[in-house]
mmCIF file of C-alpha atoms in Angstrom:
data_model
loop_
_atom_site.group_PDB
_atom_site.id
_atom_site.type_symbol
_atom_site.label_atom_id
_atom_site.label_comp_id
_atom_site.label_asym_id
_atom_site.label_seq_id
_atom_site.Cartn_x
_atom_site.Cartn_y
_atom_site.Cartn_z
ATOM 1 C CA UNK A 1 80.841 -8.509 -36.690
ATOM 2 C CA UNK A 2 77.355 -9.145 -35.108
ATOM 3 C CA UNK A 3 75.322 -6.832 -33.449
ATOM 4 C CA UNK A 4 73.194 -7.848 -30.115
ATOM 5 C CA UNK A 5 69.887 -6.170 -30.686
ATOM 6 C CA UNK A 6 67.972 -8.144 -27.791
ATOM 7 C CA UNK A 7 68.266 -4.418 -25.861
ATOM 8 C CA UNK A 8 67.549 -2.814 -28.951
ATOM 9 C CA UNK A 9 64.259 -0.518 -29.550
ATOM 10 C CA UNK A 10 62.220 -2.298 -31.870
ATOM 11 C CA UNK A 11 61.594 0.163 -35.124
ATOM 12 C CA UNK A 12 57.983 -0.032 -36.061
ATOM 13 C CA UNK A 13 56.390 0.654 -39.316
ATOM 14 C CA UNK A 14 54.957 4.654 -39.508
ATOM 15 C CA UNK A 15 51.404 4.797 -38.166
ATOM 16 C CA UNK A 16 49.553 6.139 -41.036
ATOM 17 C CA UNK A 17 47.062 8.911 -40.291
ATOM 18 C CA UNK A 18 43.280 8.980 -41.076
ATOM 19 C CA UNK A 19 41.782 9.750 -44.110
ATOM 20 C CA UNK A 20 38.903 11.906 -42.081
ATOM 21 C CA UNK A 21 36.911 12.038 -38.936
ATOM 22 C CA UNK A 22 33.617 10.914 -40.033
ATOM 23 C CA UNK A 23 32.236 11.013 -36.742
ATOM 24 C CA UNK A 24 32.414 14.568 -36.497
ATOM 25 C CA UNK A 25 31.349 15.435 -40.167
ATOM 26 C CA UNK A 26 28.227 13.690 -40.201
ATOM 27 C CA UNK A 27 27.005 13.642 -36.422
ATOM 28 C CA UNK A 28 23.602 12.646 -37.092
ATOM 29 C CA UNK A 29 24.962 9.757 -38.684
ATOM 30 C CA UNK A 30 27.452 8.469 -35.998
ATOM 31 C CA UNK A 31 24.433 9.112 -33.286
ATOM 32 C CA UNK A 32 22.323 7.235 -35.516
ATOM 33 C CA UNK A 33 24.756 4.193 -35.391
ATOM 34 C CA UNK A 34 25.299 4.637 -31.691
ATOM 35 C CA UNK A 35 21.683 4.050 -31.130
ATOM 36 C CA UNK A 36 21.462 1.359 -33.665
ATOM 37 C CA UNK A 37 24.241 -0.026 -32.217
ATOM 38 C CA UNK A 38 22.933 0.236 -28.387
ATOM 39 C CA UNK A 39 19.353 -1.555 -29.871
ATOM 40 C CA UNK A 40 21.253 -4.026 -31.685
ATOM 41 C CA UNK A 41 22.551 -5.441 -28.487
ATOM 42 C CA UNK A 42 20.696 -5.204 -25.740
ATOM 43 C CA UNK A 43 19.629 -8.396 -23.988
ATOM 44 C CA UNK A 44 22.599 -10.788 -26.213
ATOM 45 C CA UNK A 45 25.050 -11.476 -23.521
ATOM 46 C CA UNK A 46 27.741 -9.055 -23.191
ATOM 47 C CA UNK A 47 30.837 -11.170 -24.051
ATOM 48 C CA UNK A 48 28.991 -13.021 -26.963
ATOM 49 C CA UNK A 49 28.706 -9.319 -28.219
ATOM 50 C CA UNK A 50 32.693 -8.827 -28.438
ATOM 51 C CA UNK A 51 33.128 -12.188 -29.880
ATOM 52 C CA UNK A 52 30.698 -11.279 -32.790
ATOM 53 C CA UNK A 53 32.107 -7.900 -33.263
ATOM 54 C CA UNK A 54 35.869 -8.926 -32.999
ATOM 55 C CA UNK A 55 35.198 -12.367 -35.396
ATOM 56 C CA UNK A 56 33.038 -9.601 -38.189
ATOM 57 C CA UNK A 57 36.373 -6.958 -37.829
ATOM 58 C CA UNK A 58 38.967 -9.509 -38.548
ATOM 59 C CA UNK A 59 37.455 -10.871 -41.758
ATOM 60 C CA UNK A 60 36.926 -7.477 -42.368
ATOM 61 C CA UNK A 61 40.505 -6.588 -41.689
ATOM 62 C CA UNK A 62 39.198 -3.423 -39.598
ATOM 63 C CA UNK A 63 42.175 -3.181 -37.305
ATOM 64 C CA UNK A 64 41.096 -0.294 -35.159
ATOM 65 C CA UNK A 65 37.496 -2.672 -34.372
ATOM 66 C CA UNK A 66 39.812 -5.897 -33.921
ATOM 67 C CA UNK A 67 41.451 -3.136 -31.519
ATOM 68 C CA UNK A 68 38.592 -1.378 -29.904
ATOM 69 C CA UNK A 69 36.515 -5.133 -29.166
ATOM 70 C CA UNK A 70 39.323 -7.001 -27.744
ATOM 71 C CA UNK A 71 40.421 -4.417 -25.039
ATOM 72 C CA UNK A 72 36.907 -4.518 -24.479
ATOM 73 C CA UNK A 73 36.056 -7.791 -24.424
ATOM 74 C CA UNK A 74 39.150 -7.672 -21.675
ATOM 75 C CA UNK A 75 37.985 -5.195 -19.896
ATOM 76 C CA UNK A 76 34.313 -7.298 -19.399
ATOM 77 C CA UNK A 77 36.388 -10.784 -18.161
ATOM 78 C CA UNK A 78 36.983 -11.785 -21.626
ATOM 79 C CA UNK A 79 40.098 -14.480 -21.641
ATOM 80 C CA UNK A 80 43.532 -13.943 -23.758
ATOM 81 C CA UNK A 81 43.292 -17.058 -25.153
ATOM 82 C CA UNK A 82 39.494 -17.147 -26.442
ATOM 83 C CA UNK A 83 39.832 -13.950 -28.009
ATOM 84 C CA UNK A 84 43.782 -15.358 -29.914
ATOM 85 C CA UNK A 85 41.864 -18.379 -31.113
ATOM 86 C CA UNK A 86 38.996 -16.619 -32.218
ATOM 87 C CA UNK A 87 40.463 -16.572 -35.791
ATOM 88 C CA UNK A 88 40.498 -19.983 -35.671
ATOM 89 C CA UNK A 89 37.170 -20.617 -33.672
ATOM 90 C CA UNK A 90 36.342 -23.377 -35.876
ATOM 91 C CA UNK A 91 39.374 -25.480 -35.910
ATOM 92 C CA UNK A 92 39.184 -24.419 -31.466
ATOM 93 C CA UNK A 93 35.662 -25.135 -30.848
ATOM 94 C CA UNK A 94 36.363 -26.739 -27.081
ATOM 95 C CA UNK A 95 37.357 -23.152 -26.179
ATOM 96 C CA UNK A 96 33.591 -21.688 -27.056
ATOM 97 C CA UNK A 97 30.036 -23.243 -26.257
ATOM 98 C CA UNK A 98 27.687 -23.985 -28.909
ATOM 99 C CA UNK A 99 25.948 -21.015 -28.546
ATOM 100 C CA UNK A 100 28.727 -19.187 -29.262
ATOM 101 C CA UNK A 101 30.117 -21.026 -32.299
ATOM 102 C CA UNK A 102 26.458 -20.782 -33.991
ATOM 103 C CA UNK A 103 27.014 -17.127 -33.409
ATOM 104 C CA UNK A 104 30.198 -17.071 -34.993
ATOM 105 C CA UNK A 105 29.134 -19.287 -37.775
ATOM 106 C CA UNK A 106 25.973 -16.861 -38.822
ATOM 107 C CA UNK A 107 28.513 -14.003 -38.140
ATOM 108 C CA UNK A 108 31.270 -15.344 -40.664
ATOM 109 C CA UNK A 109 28.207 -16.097 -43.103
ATOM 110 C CA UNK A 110 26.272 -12.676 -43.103
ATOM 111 C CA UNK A 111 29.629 -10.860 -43.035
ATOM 112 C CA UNK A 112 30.991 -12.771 -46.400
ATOM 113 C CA UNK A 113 27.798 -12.557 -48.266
ATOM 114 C CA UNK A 114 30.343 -12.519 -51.302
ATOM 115 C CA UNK A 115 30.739 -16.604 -50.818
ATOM 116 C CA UNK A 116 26.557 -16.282 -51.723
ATOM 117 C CA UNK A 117 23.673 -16.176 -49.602
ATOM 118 C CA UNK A 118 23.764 -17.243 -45.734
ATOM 119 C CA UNK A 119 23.198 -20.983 -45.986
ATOM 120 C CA UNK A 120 19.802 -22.821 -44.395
ATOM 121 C CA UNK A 121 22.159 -24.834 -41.870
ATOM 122 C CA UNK A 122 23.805 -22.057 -40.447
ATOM 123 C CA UNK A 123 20.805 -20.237 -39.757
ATOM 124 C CA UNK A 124 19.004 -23.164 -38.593
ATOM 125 C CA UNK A 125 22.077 -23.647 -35.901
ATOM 126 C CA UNK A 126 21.661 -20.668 -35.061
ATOM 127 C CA UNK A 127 18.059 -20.616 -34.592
ATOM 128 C CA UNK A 128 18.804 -23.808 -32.228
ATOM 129 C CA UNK A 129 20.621 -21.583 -29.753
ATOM 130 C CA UNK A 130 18.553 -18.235 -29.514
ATOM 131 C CA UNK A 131 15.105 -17.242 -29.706
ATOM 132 C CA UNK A 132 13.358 -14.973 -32.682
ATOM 133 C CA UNK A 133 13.390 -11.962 -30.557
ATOM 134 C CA UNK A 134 17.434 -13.047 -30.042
ATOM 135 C CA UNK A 135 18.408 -14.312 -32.988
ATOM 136 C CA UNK A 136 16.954 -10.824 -34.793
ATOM 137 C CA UNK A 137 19.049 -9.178 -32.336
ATOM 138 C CA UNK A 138 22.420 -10.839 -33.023
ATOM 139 C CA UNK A 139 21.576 -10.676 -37.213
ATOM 140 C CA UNK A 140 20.981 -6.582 -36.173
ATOM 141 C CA UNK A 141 24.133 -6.848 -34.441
ATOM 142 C CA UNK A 142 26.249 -8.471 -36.982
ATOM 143 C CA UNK A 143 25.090 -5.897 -39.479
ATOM 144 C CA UNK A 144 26.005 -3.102 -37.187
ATOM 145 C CA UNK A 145 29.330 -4.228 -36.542
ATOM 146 C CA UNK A 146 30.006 -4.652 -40.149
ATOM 147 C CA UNK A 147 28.529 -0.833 -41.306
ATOM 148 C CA UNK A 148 31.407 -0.009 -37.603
ATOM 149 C CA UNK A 149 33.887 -1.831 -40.030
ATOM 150 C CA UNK A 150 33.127 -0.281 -43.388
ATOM 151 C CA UNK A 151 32.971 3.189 -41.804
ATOM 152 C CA UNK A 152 36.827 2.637 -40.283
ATOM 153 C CA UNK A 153 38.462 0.626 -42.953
ATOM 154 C CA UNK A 154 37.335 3.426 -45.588
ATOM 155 C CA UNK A 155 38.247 6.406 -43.102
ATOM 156 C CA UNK A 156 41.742 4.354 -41.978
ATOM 157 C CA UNK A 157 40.330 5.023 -38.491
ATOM 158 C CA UNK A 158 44.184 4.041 -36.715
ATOM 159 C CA UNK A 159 43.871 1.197 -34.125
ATOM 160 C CA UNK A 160 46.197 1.139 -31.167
ATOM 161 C CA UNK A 161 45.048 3.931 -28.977
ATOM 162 C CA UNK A 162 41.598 3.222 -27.847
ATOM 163 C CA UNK A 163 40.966 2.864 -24.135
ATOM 164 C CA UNK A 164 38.093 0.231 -23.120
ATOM 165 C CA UNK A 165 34.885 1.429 -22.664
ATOM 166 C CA UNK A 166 35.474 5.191 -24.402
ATOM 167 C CA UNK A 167 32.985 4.490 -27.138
ATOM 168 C CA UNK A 168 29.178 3.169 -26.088
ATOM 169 C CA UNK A 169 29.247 0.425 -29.578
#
């Protein structure tokens, strides 16, 4: 006998609870990254920001970033389908402009430092696309989105509930 479960409530795994609130331990410290955070981007065009943060939070398998920087990437006129390929940016280049991609490609190479330093070539393609004061401010950004990461993969900071724009990084 078969069951039809196409009206059936899906069960879910258990959402697993967070280890602590850093945020609230160490305030200094959270205000601290706020403000780095806030320097970090200003002037880099908003939606190249939430590409470079979402791309840094899936290699770093931070769920609740992946989370947080896609609603808002949404929220700022972001497409669906830019931010599902972005996993795949490089094999899906036509969907992102070259400016973009070099971002992407210094943001996969400072984030995976483990692969060895960030090659000459990516920097230099980057360094095609944005100016000193700009290109500091994306490498500032990358590194702030990947100390975002570390702080909520090692807390298990618990993606699904975050409403755009509630945090200012």
């Amino acid at each position: 006998m078969t069951t039809d479960t196409s009206t059936a409530t899906p069960q879910y795994a258990h959402e697993h609870a967070p280890r602590l609130e850093w945020a609230k331990l160490v305030p200094d410290v959270y205000k601290a990254m706020i403000t780095l955070d806030a320097a970090a981007k200003k002037g880099l065009a908003p939606l190249l920001v939430e590409l470079v943060k979402i791309r840094a939070s899936q290699i770093n398998h931070c769920a609740f970033c992946v989370d947080m920087h896609s609603k808002d990437a949404l929220a700022a006129g972001e497409t669906v389908e830019r931010i599902v390929q972005l996993s795949a940016w490089d094999e899906s280049r036509h969907f992102y402009t070259e400016q973009e991609a070099a971002a992407l490609e210094l943001t996969e190479a400072v984030t995976v430092l483990t692969d060895g330093f960030v090659p000459d070539e990516v920097y230099a393609r980057a360094a095609e696309h944005f100016g000193e004061p700009e290109l500091a401010r994306l490498i500032a950004l990358i590194n702030t989105i990947n100390a975002w990461n570390r702080f909520a993969v090692t807390t298990r900071m618990v993606a699904g509930h975050y409403t755009p724009g509630a945090f200012a990084h």
